[in-house]
């Protein structure tokens, strides 16, 4: 057994002390895992826009001081009481949502929205005892979405850990913890385009490009990328996108442009921006009779979706999805295998790498809209 079992570990973590201020690398104390918890050594973490969103805290409850981070790969250091399916040395991906395997959602083949471990962005403590496992000189530091991967060691509920193939390179597959799986699953698990079909992707950020990658894997013959940033179009070709539409180039609504391009509408659409106008366009651009639109982006809490009921009566389907409809423990290991089998290409999503000491540079890159995913090497 590791010598650190049942002991407090002192390690480095990037602490967000207040909204919008640079993270500070601090020495933190990480308590041992309690009931149904696992302490893991994070080897690689990635920056997702959700981290930036809650770091800025412009539209959310400000929970500080906090250790952000939720896309990562690591190795189990020790396990708490009741944990039977993980042991020290296992390779895992922590996930911001979970799978208790016991609630109605987990037992359903259709849902991945676990009652116990569904994402809670306001909770800064562990479920077991409502306490934090992080502290500095006795002062608690809050958790983030149950993962807090901007720390060399973190404590996670066992239901939020996917045990993966130990041969999979953690500096690549760590990006499957959130955005890439969300986009990929939205297409493969929810939209389900048939081979030779047409798919429109709204928003060509990392999630949208992962949705395009899903359409490519499914064998779609036309993948139409829709984005207001023309600079994204060239990169999108690497992900299978065959045609591009910039709504700013047209005087008519983009759904009408797409309908004209495709003789009545695309077979499937996936919306990855969270803007309500794009959501409506994504629904209205699918073909009547069989078209399916899938909403992935998270809208403003006050946004209202407006469309004619005839669009539904004319046999268009509107679907929503959460984390690509993947159950973290049951399904993510097989997504890792898609990468290992060379069905899924992850390297093209990784545009930057930085040592942990330069984590604030990763935030700068994302704020400038440069690149897709930045891998942060924790031991440096």
Coordinates of C-alpha atoms in Angstrom, one line a residue:
X1 CA 0.0 0.0 0.0
X2 CA 1.3 3.5 -0.7
X3 CA 2.9 5.2 2.3
X4 CA 0.5 8.1 2.0
X5 CA -2.6 6.0 2.7
X6 CA -4.8 7.5 5.5
X7 CA -2.5 10.5 5.7
X8 CA -2.9 14.1 4.7
X9 CA -0.9 14.9 1.5
X10 CA 0.7 18.2 1.0
X11 CA 0.9 19.2 -2.7
X12 CA 0.6 22.1 -5.1
X13 CA -2.7 23.4 -6.3
X14 CA -3.8 26.4 -8.3
X15 CA -6.2 28.3 -6.1
X16 CA -8.7 30.8 -7.4
X17 CA -9.0 33.2 -4.4
X18 CA -11.5 35.5 -6.0
X19 CA -13.4 36.0 -9.3
X20 CA -11.3 36.9 -12.3
X21 CA -8.0 37.2 -10.5
X22 CA -5.0 35.0 -11.6
X23 CA -4.8 31.6 -10.0
X24 CA -2.1 31.3 -7.3
X25 CA 0.0 28.1 -7.0
X26 CA -0.3 27.3 -3.3
X27 CA 0.7 24.4 -1.0
X28 CA -2.5 22.7 0.0
X29 CA -3.4 19.9 2.4
X30 CA -5.5 17.1 0.9
X31 CA -7.3 14.9 3.4
X32 CA -7.6 11.2 2.9
X33 CA -10.7 9.9 1.1
X34 CA -13.8 9.2 3.2
X35 CA -16.7 6.8 2.5
X36 CA -17.2 6.1 -1.2
X37 CA -14.4 8.5 -2.1
X38 CA -11.1 8.1 -4.0
X39 CA -7.9 10.2 -3.8
X40 CA -6.1 10.5 -7.1
X41 CA -2.9 11.9 -8.3
X42 CA -3.6 14.2 -11.3
X43 CA -1.0 13.8 -14.0
X44 CA -2.5 15.9 -16.8
X45 CA -5.4 18.3 -16.8
X46 CA -7.0 20.4 -19.5
X47 CA -8.7 23.8 -19.5
X48 CA -12.4 23.9 -20.5
X49 CA -14.5 27.0 -21.0
X50 CA -16.6 26.0 -18.1
X51 CA -13.6 26.6 -15.8
X52 CA -13.2 30.1 -17.2
X53 CA -17.0 30.7 -16.9
X54 CA -17.0 29.9 -13.1
X55 CA -13.7 31.7 -12.5
X56 CA -15.1 34.9 -14.0
X57 CA -18.3 34.3 -11.9
X58 CA -20.3 36.9 -13.8
X59 CA -23.6 35.0 -13.8
X60 CA -23.1 32.5 -11.0
X61 CA -22.8 32.3 -7.3
X62 CA -19.2 33.2 -6.5
X63 CA -17.8 30.2 -4.5
X64 CA -14.3 31.2 -3.4
X65 CA -11.5 30.3 -2.6
X66 CA -11.8 27.4 -4.9
X67 CA -9.8 24.8 -6.9
X68 CA -11.2 24.7 -10.4
X69 CA -10.5 22.1 -13.1
X70 CA -12.6 19.1 -14.4
X71 CA -10.9 17.7 -17.5
X72 CA -8.1 15.4 -16.4
X73 CA -6.4 12.1 -16.1
X74 CA -4.8 10.5 -13.1
X75 CA -3.9 7.5 -11.0
X76 CA -5.6 6.3 -7.9
X77 CA -3.5 6.9 -4.8
X78 CA -5.9 5.5 -2.2
X79 CA -9.6 4.6 -1.7
X80 CA -12.1 5.2 1.1
X81 CA -14.5 3.0 2.9
X82 CA -16.9 1.1 0.6
X83 CA -15.0 1.5 -2.6
X84 CA -14.6 -1.9 -4.3
X85 CA -14.2 -1.3 -8.0
X86 CA -11.1 0.9 -7.9
X87 CA -7.7 0.3 -6.2
X88 CA -4.4 2.1 -6.0
X89 CA -2.6 2.3 -9.3
X90 CA -5.8 2.3 -11.5
X91 CA -5.9 4.9 -14.3
X92 CA -9.0 7.1 -14.1
X93 CA -10.7 10.1 -15.7
X94 CA -12.6 12.2 -13.2
X95 CA -16.0 13.4 -14.6
X96 CA -18.0 16.5 -13.5
X97 CA -21.2 14.3 -13.4
X98 CA -21.5 10.9 -12.0
X99 CA -23.1 7.5 -12.0
X100 CA -24.2 6.0 -8.6
X101 CA -25.6 2.9 -10.4
X102 CA -28.5 2.8 -8.0
X103 CA -31.0 5.6 -8.8
X104 CA -33.7 5.5 -11.4
X105 CA -31.6 7.4 -13.9
X106 CA -28.6 5.1 -13.6
X107 CA -30.8 2.1 -14.0
X108 CA -32.5 3.6 -17.1
X109 CA -30.9 2.7 -20.5
X110 CA -32.1 6.2 -21.7
X111 CA -30.7 8.6 -19.1
X112 CA -27.3 9.5 -17.7
X113 CA -28.6 12.2 -15.2
X114 CA -27.8 10.5 -11.9
X115 CA -29.9 11.7 -9.0
X116 CA -27.0 11.6 -6.5
X117 CA -24.1 12.9 -8.6
X118 CA -25.6 15.1 -11.2
X119 CA -23.5 18.3 -11.7
X120 CA -23.9 20.9 -9.0
X121 CA -21.9 24.0 -9.6
X122 CA -22.7 25.6 -6.3
X123 CA -21.6 22.7 -4.1
X124 CA -18.0 23.3 -2.9
X125 CA -17.9 20.3 -0.5
X126 CA -18.1 16.5 -0.6
X127 CA -21.5 14.8 -0.5
X128 CA -20.6 12.4 2.4
X129 CA -20.1 14.9 5.2
X130 CA -20.5 18.3 3.5
X131 CA -16.9 19.2 4.2
X132 CA -14.0 20.0 1.9
X133 CA -10.9 17.8 1.6
X134 CA -8.7 20.7 0.7
X135 CA -7.3 23.2 3.2
X136 CA -4.5 25.8 3.7
X137 CA -3.4 26.3 7.3
X138 CA -6.7 24.8 8.5
X139 CA -8.8 27.1 6.3
X140 CA -11.0 25.1 3.9
X141 CA -10.7 25.6 0.1
X142 CA -13.8 24.7 -1.9
X143 CA -14.2 22.0 -4.5
X144 CA -15.5 22.5 -8.0
X145 CA -18.1 20.2 -9.7
X146 CA -16.7 17.3 -7.5
X147 CA -13.4 17.1 -9.4
X148 CA -11.0 20.1 -8.7
X149 CA -8.3 18.8 -11.0
X150 CA -6.0 21.9 -10.8
X151 CA -4.4 20.2 -7.9
X152 CA -1.6 17.5 -7.9
X153 CA -3.9 15.4 -5.7
X154 CA -7.7 15.6 -5.4
X155 CA -10.5 13.6 -3.8
X156 CA -13.5 12.5 -5.9
X157 CA -16.6 10.5 -5.3
X158 CA -16.1 7.0 -6.8
X159 CA -19.2 7.5 -9.0
X160 CA -17.5 10.3 -10.8
X161 CA -14.4 8.3 -11.9
X162 CA -14.2 6.3 -15.1
X163 CA -11.6 3.4 -14.9
X164 CA -9.8 3.3 -18.2
X165 CA -7.2 1.2 -20.1
X166 CA -3.9 1.8 -18.3
X167 CA -2.2 1.8 -21.8
X168 CA -4.1 4.9 -22.9
X169 CA -2.0 8.0 -22.8
X170 CA -3.4 10.2 -20.1
X171 CA -2.1 13.4 -21.8
X172 CA -4.4 12.7 -24.7
X173 CA -7.5 10.9 -23.3
X174 CA -7.9 13.4 -20.4
X175 CA -9.8 15.7 -22.8
X176 CA -12.6 13.0 -22.9
X177 CA -13.6 14.1 -19.3
X178 CA -16.0 16.8 -20.6
X179 CA -16.3 18.8 -23.8
X180 CA -15.1 16.3 -26.4
X181 CA -17.3 13.5 -25.1
X182 CA -20.2 15.9 -24.9
X183 CA -20.0 16.9 -28.6
X184 CA -19.1 13.4 -29.8
X185 CA -22.0 11.7 -27.8
X186 CA -24.5 14.4 -28.9
X187 CA -24.0 13.2 -32.5
X188 CA -23.4 9.5 -32.0
X189 CA -25.8 8.8 -29.2
X190 CA -28.6 11.3 -29.7
X191 CA -28.7 12.7 -33.2
X192 CA -27.6 9.3 -34.7
X193 CA -27.0 10.3 -38.3
X194 CA -27.2 7.6 -40.9
X195 CA -24.4 6.9 -43.3
X196 CA -24.5 9.3 -46.2
X197 CA -26.8 11.8 -44.4
X198 CA -26.4 15.5 -43.9
X199 CA -25.6 17.2 -40.6
X200 CA -25.4 20.8 -39.6
X201 CA -23.1 21.8 -36.7
X202 CA -23.8 25.2 -35.0
X203 CA -20.7 26.5 -33.3
X204 CA -17.2 25.3 -34.2
X205 CA -15.5 25.5 -30.9
X206 CA -14.1 22.3 -29.3
X207 CA -17.6 20.8 -28.5
X208 CA -18.9 21.6 -32.0
X209 CA -15.8 20.1 -33.6
X210 CA -16.3 17.0 -31.5
X211 CA -19.9 16.8 -32.7
X212 CA -18.5 17.1 -36.3
X213 CA -16.0 14.3 -35.5
X214 CA -19.0 12.2 -34.4
X215 CA -20.7 12.9 -37.8
X216 CA -17.5 12.0 -39.6
X217 CA -17.3 8.7 -37.7
X218 CA -21.0 8.0 -38.4
X219 CA -20.3 8.4 -42.1
X220 CA -22.3 11.6 -42.8
X221 CA -21.6 12.7 -46.4
X222 CA -22.3 16.4 -45.8
X223 CA -21.2 18.2 -42.6
X224 CA -22.2 21.9 -42.7
X225 CA -20.4 24.0 -40.1
X226 CA -22.1 27.2 -39.0
X227 CA -20.2 29.9 -37.1
X228 CA -19.8 33.7 -36.9
X229 CA -16.0 33.4 -36.8
X230 CA -14.7 32.8 -40.3
X231 CA -11.3 31.9 -38.9
X232 CA -12.7 28.7 -37.6
X233 CA -13.6 27.3 -41.0
X234 CA -10.2 26.1 -42.1
X235 CA -9.5 24.2 -38.9
X236 CA -12.9 22.6 -39.1
X237 CA -12.0 20.7 -42.3
X238 CA -9.7 18.5 -40.1
X239 CA -12.9 17.3 -38.3
X240 CA -14.8 16.3 -41.4
X241 CA -16.7 19.6 -42.0
X242 CA -17.4 19.8 -45.8
X243 CA -19.2 23.1 -46.1
X244 CA -19.4 26.4 -44.2
X245 CA -22.0 29.0 -43.5
X246 CA -21.4 32.3 -41.8
X247 CA -24.8 33.8 -40.9
X248 CA -23.3 37.3 -41.2
X249 CA -22.8 36.6 -45.0
X250 CA -26.6 36.3 -45.6
X251 CA -29.6 38.6 -45.3
X252 CA -32.1 35.8 -44.7
X253 CA -32.2 33.6 -41.6
X254 CA -29.5 30.9 -41.6
X255 CA -32.1 28.1 -41.4
X256 CA -33.5 29.2 -44.7
X257 CA -30.0 29.3 -46.2
X258 CA -29.4 25.7 -45.1
X259 CA -32.8 24.5 -46.3
X260 CA -32.0 25.9 -49.8
X261 CA -28.6 24.2 -49.7
X262 CA -30.0 20.8 -48.8
X263 CA -33.3 20.6 -50.7
X264 CA -35.5 21.1 -47.7
X265 CA -33.2 20.8 -44.7
X266 CA -30.5 18.7 -43.1
X267 CA -31.2 15.2 -41.7
X268 CA -29.6 16.1 -38.4
X269 CA -28.4 19.2 -36.6
X270 CA -26.3 19.7 -33.4
X271 CA -26.3 23.1 -31.6
X272 CA -23.2 23.8 -29.6
X273 CA -23.3 27.6 -28.9
X274 CA -25.9 28.1 -26.2
X275 CA -27.3 31.1 -28.0
X276 CA -31.1 30.9 -28.2
X277 CA -31.2 32.2 -31.8
X278 CA -28.8 29.4 -32.9
X279 CA -30.9 26.9 -31.1
X280 CA -34.0 28.0 -32.9
X281 CA -32.1 28.0 -36.3
X282 CA -30.7 24.5 -35.6
X283 CA -34.2 23.2 -35.0
X284 CA -35.9 24.9 -38.0
X285 CA -33.1 23.9 -40.4
X286 CA -33.8 20.1 -40.2
X287 CA -36.0 18.4 -42.8
X288 CA -39.6 17.8 -42.1
X289 CA -40.7 14.2 -41.8
X290 CA -37.4 12.9 -40.2
X291 CA -35.1 15.7 -39.2
X292 CA -33.7 15.6 -35.6
X293 CA -32.1 18.6 -33.9
X294 CA -30.0 18.2 -30.8
X295 CA -29.3 21.0 -28.3
X296 CA -26.0 20.8 -26.5
X297 CA -25.2 24.5 -25.6
X298 CA -26.3 25.9 -22.3
X299 CA -28.5 28.9 -22.8
X300 CA -28.9 32.0 -20.5
X301 CA -31.3 31.1 -17.7
X302 CA -33.9 33.6 -18.9
X303 CA -33.8 32.5 -22.6
X304 CA -37.1 31.4 -24.2
X305 CA -37.3 29.0 -27.1
X306 CA -39.9 30.1 -29.6
X307 CA -40.9 28.3 -32.8
X308 CA -44.1 27.4 -34.6
X309 CA -45.8 24.2 -33.3
X310 CA -46.2 23.3 -36.9
X311 CA -42.4 22.6 -37.0
X312 CA -43.1 19.8 -34.5
X313 CA -46.3 18.6 -36.1
X314 CA -44.5 18.3 -39.4
X315 CA -42.4 15.6 -37.8
X316 CA -39.3 17.4 -36.8
X317 CA -37.8 16.2 -33.5
X318 CA -36.1 18.4 -30.9
X319 CA -33.8 16.7 -28.4
X320 CA -31.6 17.8 -25.6
X321 CA -28.5 16.1 -24.2
X322 CA -26.3 16.2 -21.2
X323 CA -22.7 15.0 -21.4
X324 CA -23.5 13.4 -24.8
X325 CA -25.8 10.9 -23.1
X326 CA -22.7 9.0 -21.8
X327 CA -22.8 7.4 -18.3
X328 CA -19.3 8.2 -17.0
X329 CA -18.4 4.8 -15.4
X330 CA -20.2 2.5 -17.9
X331 CA -19.5 4.3 -21.2
X332 CA -16.4 6.5 -21.1
X333 CA -14.0 3.5 -21.0
X334 CA -15.4 2.5 -24.4
X335 CA -14.8 6.0 -25.8
X336 CA -11.2 5.7 -24.7
X337 CA -11.1 2.5 -26.6
X338 CA -12.3 4.3 -29.8
X339 CA -9.2 6.4 -29.5
X340 CA -7.0 3.4 -28.8
X341 CA -8.5 1.7 -31.9
X342 CA -7.8 4.8 -34.0
X343 CA -11.5 5.4 -34.7
X344 CA -11.4 8.7 -32.8
X345 CA -8.6 11.2 -33.3
X346 CA -7.9 13.3 -30.2
X347 CA -4.5 14.9 -31.1
X348 CA -6.1 17.4 -33.4
X349 CA -8.1 18.9 -30.5
X350 CA -4.9 19.5 -28.5
X351 CA -3.4 22.8 -29.7
X352 CA -1.2 23.8 -26.7
X353 CA 0.7 22.3 -23.8
X354 CA 1.9 24.1 -20.7
X355 CA 3.6 23.2 -17.4
X356 CA 1.4 23.6 -14.3
X357 CA 3.4 26.6 -13.2
X358 CA 2.1 28.5 -16.2
X359 CA -1.6 27.6 -15.8
X360 CA -2.6 31.3 -16.0
X361 CA -1.3 31.3 -19.6
X362 CA -3.9 28.7 -20.5
X363 CA -6.6 31.0 -19.2
X364 CA -5.2 33.8 -21.4
X365 CA -5.2 31.6 -24.5
X366 CA -8.9 30.6 -23.9
X367 CA -9.9 34.2 -23.2
X368 CA -8.3 35.2 -26.5
X369 CA -10.1 32.4 -28.3
X370 CA -6.8 30.8 -29.4
X371 CA -6.7 27.0 -29.8
X372 CA -9.0 24.3 -28.7
X373 CA -7.5 22.4 -25.8
X374 CA -4.5 23.2 -23.7
X375 CA -2.9 20.3 -21.8
X376 CA -1.4 21.2 -18.4
X377 CA 1.4 19.0 -17.2
X378 CA 0.9 18.7 -13.4
X379 CA 4.4 17.7 -12.3
X380 CA 6.0 20.8 -13.8

